[in-house]
Coordinates of C-alpha atoms in Angstrom, one line a residue:
M287 CA -22.4 37.0 43.6
N288 CA -23.1 37.6 47.3
A289 CA -24.6 40.9 48.3
T290 CA -21.4 41.9 50.1
P291 CA -18.6 39.8 48.6
A292 CA -15.1 40.2 50.1
V293 CA -13.0 42.7 48.2
S294 CA -9.3 42.9 47.4
V295 CA -7.9 46.4 46.6
I296 CA -4.7 46.3 44.7
M297 CA -2.4 49.3 44.4
P298 CA 0.7 49.6 42.2
V299 CA 2.9 52.4 43.7
L300 CA 6.2 54.0 42.9
N301 CA 7.4 57.3 44.5
E302 CA 4.0 58.0 45.9
E303 CA 4.9 59.5 49.3
R304 CA 2.9 62.6 48.6
H305 CA -0.5 60.8 48.3
L306 CA -0.2 57.2 49.4
R307 CA -1.4 57.6 53.0
N308 CA -4.4 59.7 52.0
S309 CA -5.2 57.2 49.2
V310 CA -5.2 54.3 51.5
R311 CA -7.3 56.2 54.0
H312 CA -10.0 56.7 51.4
I313 CA -10.0 52.9 50.9
L314 CA -10.2 51.9 54.5
E315 CA -13.0 54.4 55.2
Q316 CA -15.2 53.0 52.5
E317 CA -18.9 52.6 53.3
Y318 CA -18.8 48.9 52.6
D319 CA -20.0 46.0 54.8
G320 CA -18.0 43.2 53.2
E321 CA -14.5 42.0 54.2
M322 CA -11.7 44.0 52.7
E323 CA -7.9 43.7 52.2
V324 CA -5.5 46.2 50.6
V325 CA -2.4 44.9 48.8
I326 CA 0.2 47.5 47.9
A327 CA 2.8 46.5 45.3
I328 CA 5.8 48.7 45.9
G329 CA 8.4 49.5 43.2
P330 CA 11.9 50.6 44.0
S331 CA 11.0 54.1 45.1
S332 CA 13.5 56.9 45.8
D333 CA 11.3 58.7 48.4
R334 CA 9.5 57.6 51.6
T335 CA 6.9 55.4 49.8
E336 CA 8.2 52.1 51.4
E337 CA 8.4 53.7 54.9
I338 CA 4.9 55.0 54.6
A339 CA 3.6 51.6 53.4
A340 CA 5.3 49.9 56.3
E341 CA 3.6 52.3 58.7
L342 CA 0.2 51.6 57.1
V343 CA 0.8 47.8 57.5
R344 CA 1.5 48.3 61.2
E345 CA -1.5 50.5 61.7
D346 CA -4.1 48.3 60.1
P347 CA -4.2 44.5 59.7
R348 CA -6.1 44.8 56.4
V349 CA -3.1 46.3 54.7
H350 CA -0.4 44.2 53.1
T351 CA 2.6 44.8 50.9
V352 CA 4.3 42.9 48.1
A353 CA 7.5 43.7 46.3
N354 CA 7.6 44.8 42.6
P355 CA 11.4 44.9 41.7
T356 CA 10.8 46.0 38.1
G357 CA 8.9 49.1 39.1
R358 CA 6.5 48.5 36.1
T359 CA 2.8 49.0 36.6
P360 CA 1.6 45.8 35.0
A361 CA 4.1 43.7 37.0
A362 CA 2.9 45.4 40.2
L363 CA -0.7 44.7 39.4
N364 CA 0.0 41.1 38.6
A365 CA 2.0 40.7 41.9
A366 CA -0.8 42.3 43.9
I367 CA -3.4 40.1 42.2
K368 CA -1.4 37.0 43.0
A369 CA -1.0 38.1 46.7
S370 CA -4.7 38.9 47.1
R371 CA -7.5 36.4 47.7
H372 CA -11.0 37.9 47.4
P373 CA -13.6 37.4 44.5
V374 CA -13.8 41.2 43.7
V375 CA -10.6 43.0 42.8
V376 CA -10.5 46.8 42.9
R377 CA -7.6 48.6 41.2
V378 CA -6.6 51.9 42.8
D379 CA -3.5 54.0 42.0
G380 CA -1.3 55.6 44.7
H381 CA -2.6 59.1 43.8
G382 CA -6.3 58.1 43.5
M383 CA -8.9 58.9 46.2
L384 CA -12.0 56.8 46.1
S385 CA -15.4 58.4 46.8
P386 CA -17.0 57.1 50.0
N387 CA -19.4 54.6 48.4
Y388 CA -17.2 53.7 45.4
I389 CA -16.7 50.0 46.3
A390 CA -20.3 49.4 47.3
T391 CA -21.5 51.0 44.1
A392 CA -19.1 49.0 42.0
V393 CA -20.1 45.7 43.5
R394 CA -23.8 46.6 43.0
L395 CA -23.1 47.4 39.3
L396 CA -21.2 44.2 38.8
E397 CA -24.3 42.4 40.0
E398 CA -26.8 44.5 38.1
T399 CA -25.0 44.5 34.7
G400 CA -23.3 41.1 34.8
A401 CA -20.1 42.9 33.8
M402 CA -16.6 41.5 34.3
N403 CA -15.2 45.0 34.9
V404 CA -16.8 48.3 35.9
G405 CA -15.3 51.7 36.1
G406 CA -16.2 55.4 36.1
I407 CA -14.9 58.9 36.1
M408 CA -11.3 60.0 36.6
H409 CA -12.2 63.2 38.5
A410 CA -9.0 65.3 38.4
E411 CA -8.6 67.8 41.2
G412 CA -5.6 69.9 42.1
E413 CA -4.0 71.1 45.3
N414 CA -2.4 74.3 43.8
A415 CA -2.9 76.7 40.8
W416 CA -0.9 74.6 38.4
E417 CA -2.6 71.3 39.3
D418 CA -6.0 73.1 39.1
A419 CA -5.1 74.2 35.6
V420 CA -4.1 70.6 34.6
A421 CA -7.3 69.3 36.2
A422 CA -9.4 71.7 34.2
A423 CA -7.6 70.7 31.0
M424 CA -8.0 67.0 31.7
T425 CA -11.7 67.3 32.3
S426 CA -12.5 69.5 29.2
K427 CA -13.4 68.4 25.7
I428 CA -10.8 70.6 24.2
G429 CA -8.2 68.8 26.4
V430 CA -9.2 65.2 26.0
G431 CA -12.0 65.1 23.4
N432 CA -15.1 63.1 24.3
A433 CA -13.5 60.5 26.6
A434 CA -16.4 59.6 29.0
F435 CA -14.1 58.7 31.9
H436 CA -12.6 62.2 31.7
T437 CA -15.6 64.3 30.9
G438 CA -18.6 62.2 32.0
G439 CA -21.4 60.5 30.1
K440 CA -24.2 58.0 30.4
A441 CA -23.8 54.6 31.8
A442 CA -23.1 52.2 29.0
P443 CA -20.8 49.4 27.7
A444 CA -17.3 50.6 27.1
E445 CA -14.0 49.6 25.4
T446 CA -12.1 50.3 28.6
V447 CA -12.6 52.2 31.9
Y448 CA -10.5 54.1 34.3
L449 CA -8.8 51.7 36.9
G450 CA -11.6 49.1 37.2
V451 CA -13.4 46.8 39.6
F452 CA -13.1 43.2 38.3
R453 CA -14.5 39.8 39.0
R454 CA -11.5 37.8 39.9
E455 CA -12.6 35.1 37.5
A456 CA -12.1 37.5 34.6
L457 CA -8.5 38.3 35.7
E458 CA -7.6 34.7 36.3
Q459 CA -9.2 33.5 33.0
Q460 CA -7.1 36.0 31.0
G461 CA -3.9 35.5 33.1
G462 CA -3.8 39.1 34.4
Y463 CA -2.1 42.0 32.7
N464 CA 0.4 41.8 29.9
D465 CA 3.7 42.9 31.5
E466 CA 5.0 44.3 28.2
F467 CA 2.4 47.1 28.2
I468 CA 4.1 49.7 30.4
R469 CA 1.2 52.0 29.5
A470 CA -2.3 51.1 28.1
Q471 CA -2.3 47.9 30.0
D472 CA -5.9 48.5 31.1
W473 CA -7.0 48.8 27.4
E474 CA -5.2 45.6 26.4
L475 CA -6.6 43.6 29.3
N476 CA -10.1 44.9 28.7
F477 CA -9.8 44.0 25.0
R478 CA -9.1 40.4 25.9
I479 CA -12.0 40.4 28.4
R480 CA -14.4 41.8 25.7
D481 CA -13.0 39.4 23.1
A482 CA -13.9 36.5 25.4
G483 CA -17.5 37.8 25.5
G484 CA -17.2 39.7 28.8
L485 CA -18.9 43.1 29.4
I486 CA -16.9 46.2 30.4
W487 CA -19.3 48.8 31.9
F488 CA -18.8 52.6 32.4
S489 CA -20.9 54.4 35.0
P490 CA -20.7 58.0 36.1
E491 CA -21.8 56.8 39.5
L492 CA -18.2 55.8 40.1
R493 CA -15.8 58.6 40.8
V494 CA -12.1 58.5 41.7
Q495 CA -10.4 61.8 42.7
Y496 CA -7.2 62.0 40.8
R497 CA -4.2 64.2 41.6
P498 CA -2.6 65.7 38.4
R499 CA 1.2 65.8 37.8
P500 CA 2.8 68.6 39.8
S501 CA 5.0 70.2 37.1
V502 CA 5.1 70.9 33.3
R503 CA 7.9 68.5 33.0
A504 CA 6.1 65.7 34.7
L505 CA 2.9 66.3 32.7
A506 CA 5.0 66.4 29.5
K507 CA 6.5 63.0 30.2
Q508 CA 3.1 61.5 31.2
Y509 CA 1.5 62.6 27.9
K510 CA 4.5 61.7 25.7
D511 CA 4.2 58.2 27.2
Y512 CA 0.5 58.1 26.6
G513 CA 0.9 59.0 22.9
R514 CA 3.8 56.6 22.5
W515 CA 1.8 53.7 23.9
R516 CA -1.4 54.6 22.1
H517 CA 0.5 54.1 18.8
V518 CA 1.6 50.7 20.1
V519 CA -2.0 49.9 20.8
A520 CA -3.0 51.0 17.3
R521 CA -0.4 48.7 15.8
Y522 CA -1.3 45.9 18.2
H523 CA -5.0 46.1 17.3
E524 CA -5.8 47.4 13.9
G525 CA -9.0 49.4 13.8
S526 CA -8.7 50.7 17.3
I527 CA -7.7 54.2 16.3
N528 CA -10.1 57.1 15.8
L529 CA -10.1 60.8 15.0
R530 CA -9.8 61.8 18.6
Y531 CA -6.4 60.0 18.8
L532 CA -5.2 61.4 15.5
A533 CA -5.9 65.0 16.5
P534 CA -2.8 65.6 18.5
P535 CA -0.3 64.2 16.0
T536 CA -2.0 66.1 13.2
A537 CA -1.7 69.3 15.2
V538 CA 2.0 68.7 15.9
C539 CA 2.6 68.1 12.1
A540 CA 0.5 71.2 11.1
I541 CA 2.2 73.5 13.6
A542 CA 5.7 72.3 12.7
A543 CA 4.9 72.7 9.0
G544 CA 3.5 76.2 9.6
I545 CA 6.6 77.3 11.5
V546 CA 8.9 76.0 8.7
V547 CA 6.8 77.6 6.0
G548 CA 6.6 80.8 8.0
A549 CA 10.3 81.0 8.5
A550 CA 11.4 79.8 5.0
V551 CA 8.7 80.8 2.6
T552 CA 6.0 83.2 3.7
P553 CA 5.0 84.7 7.1
W554 CA 1.5 83.4 6.3
G555 CA 2.7 80.0 7.5
F556 CA 2.7 81.4 11.1
L557 CA -1.1 81.6 10.9
V558 CA -1.2 77.8 11.8
P559 CA 0.5 78.0 15.2
A560 CA -1.2 81.3 15.8
A561 CA -4.6 79.8 15.2
Y562 CA -3.8 76.8 17.5
A563 CA -2.7 79.2 20.2
A564 CA -5.9 81.3 19.8
A565 CA -8.0 78.1 20.0
I566 CA -6.6 76.8 23.2
V567 CA -6.7 80.3 24.8
A568 CA -10.4 80.5 23.8
G569 CA -11.1 76.9 25.0
S570 CA -9.4 77.6 28.4
V571 CA -12.0 80.2 29.2
P572 CA -15.0 77.9 29.9
A573 CA -12.6 75.2 31.2
G574 CA -11.3 77.6 33.9
K575 CA -14.7 78.7 35.2
G576 CA -14.6 79.1 39.0
L577 CA -10.8 78.9 39.3
S578 CA -8.3 81.5 40.5
L579 CA -6.8 83.9 37.9
K580 CA -3.4 82.2 38.4
A581 CA -4.9 78.8 37.5
R582 CA -6.9 80.1 34.6
A583 CA -3.7 81.7 33.1
Q584 CA -1.9 78.3 33.2
I585 CA -4.7 76.3 31.4
P586 CA -3.4 77.1 27.9
V587 CA 0.1 75.9 29.0
A588 CA -1.4 72.6 30.3
L589 CA -3.5 72.1 27.1
A590 CA -0.5 72.8 24.8
T591 CA 1.7 70.4 26.9
M592 CA -0.9 67.6 26.7
H593 CA -1.6 68.0 23.0
M594 CA 2.0 68.5 21.8
C595 CA 3.6 65.9 24.0
W596 CA 0.9 63.3 23.2
G597 CA 1.2 64.0 19.5
F598 CA 5.0 63.9 19.6
G599 CA 5.0 60.6 21.5
F600 CA 2.5 59.1 19.0
L601 CA 4.6 60.2 16.0
T602 CA 7.9 59.0 17.5
S603 CA 6.7 55.7 18.9
P604 CA 9.1 53.1 17.4
R605 CA 7.8 50.2 15.4
S606 CA 10.3 47.9 17.3
L607 CA 8.4 48.6 20.5
A608 CA 5.1 47.5 18.9
R609 CA 6.8 44.4 17.4
K610 CA 8.1 43.4 20.9
V611 CA 4.6 43.9 22.4
I612 CA 2.9 42.1 19.6
A613 CA 5.3 39.2 20.0
S614 CA 4.2 38.9 23.6
R615 CA 0.5 38.9 22.6
R616 CA -1.6 36.8 25.0
P617 CA -4.4 35.0 23.3
T618 CA -7.9 35.6 24.5
V619 CA -9.0 32.8 26.8
R620 CA -12.7 31.9 26.7
A621 CA -14.5 30.2 29.5
A622 CA -15.3 26.5 29.0
A623 CA -18.7 25.8 27.6

C-alpha cells in the first residue's frame, strides 16, 4: 500500500440534519495528505438531511451523494461503496465526528498490521445533560461490560470494530455488507473477513466522537434493536454468544420474576428489582465523575433503559427473522491461491 493512498469515506445517513454538516466538516478537515472523496448515501429522510447534503456537494467538490431508497444502513453502505473508487474505504456515520488524525492513523495501522479492517473507540459525548448521562453509561463497564470499543483497551486482533477502515479488496472480495442485517451488519461482514483469513484490528489510537440518542424513547428503541439483532447473530453463528450478552436478558427475567413473586407470593420477591436498582445507582457514581448534578441524576435511567431494552429485544427476537437472515447467508469468499 502506498504511504498516502487515496481514501473514500462512505456515510449512510437518514434524518441526520442535526449532525451531518459537522460530521462532514470533521472528515474534510482531516490531517491527511492523500486524495479523498466523501460519498453520502441518503435514505428517505423526513428532515433537512437531503437539503444539507446538497449544500455540502455545492460547497466542496470532494463530496458526492447517492440515493438509498430503502433507508436501510447496509443498503446505504453498499450503494456508497459502489459509487466510490479509492483503495481505502472509511465508514463514518452521520452522527460521528472523526478525530483530526483518524484517517492518517488508520492508514498507518493497515500498513503496519496487514489488517483488512481497523477500528477504534466509539467515544460518546453529549451536548446536554441527558446525552452526557447516556455517554457516561455507554462508556462504563456497568453499562456495556468489557467491550473494548466502548471502554478502551490494548491494541489487538478483534472480532469486530466500531465503523471500520477497510482495504477495498476485502469489501469487494466478500461482496460488501449483507442487506438483511438491519443491525449488526459490521459484525457479520467482519466475520466473513476473518473466516477468509483476514485480520480485524482494534486500536485505541482511533477515536470517533459519537453523539448519543437525544431522548429516553430513542435510546430505548436503539437498544431494543441491538438486543433483537444480537440474538439473530447468536442464531446465525453458534458459539458467538458470551456472558456479557446474556446479562441483560437474564436481568430482565430475574426482575420480572421478582416482581411477580413479590406481588403474588411474598414481598421478599421485590428484593430482586430493588437490588438491581441499588446496583445501577451505585455504578452511576463513578460513571458520572465530573458531570453536572442533572446529568449524574439521569445516569441510572440511561443504564436501566439500555439494560432492560437490550434484554427485552434479545428475548423477543423472532426465530423467523433469524431464519430469513440465515437463508440469505453469504458464503465466505477466500482469495485465490
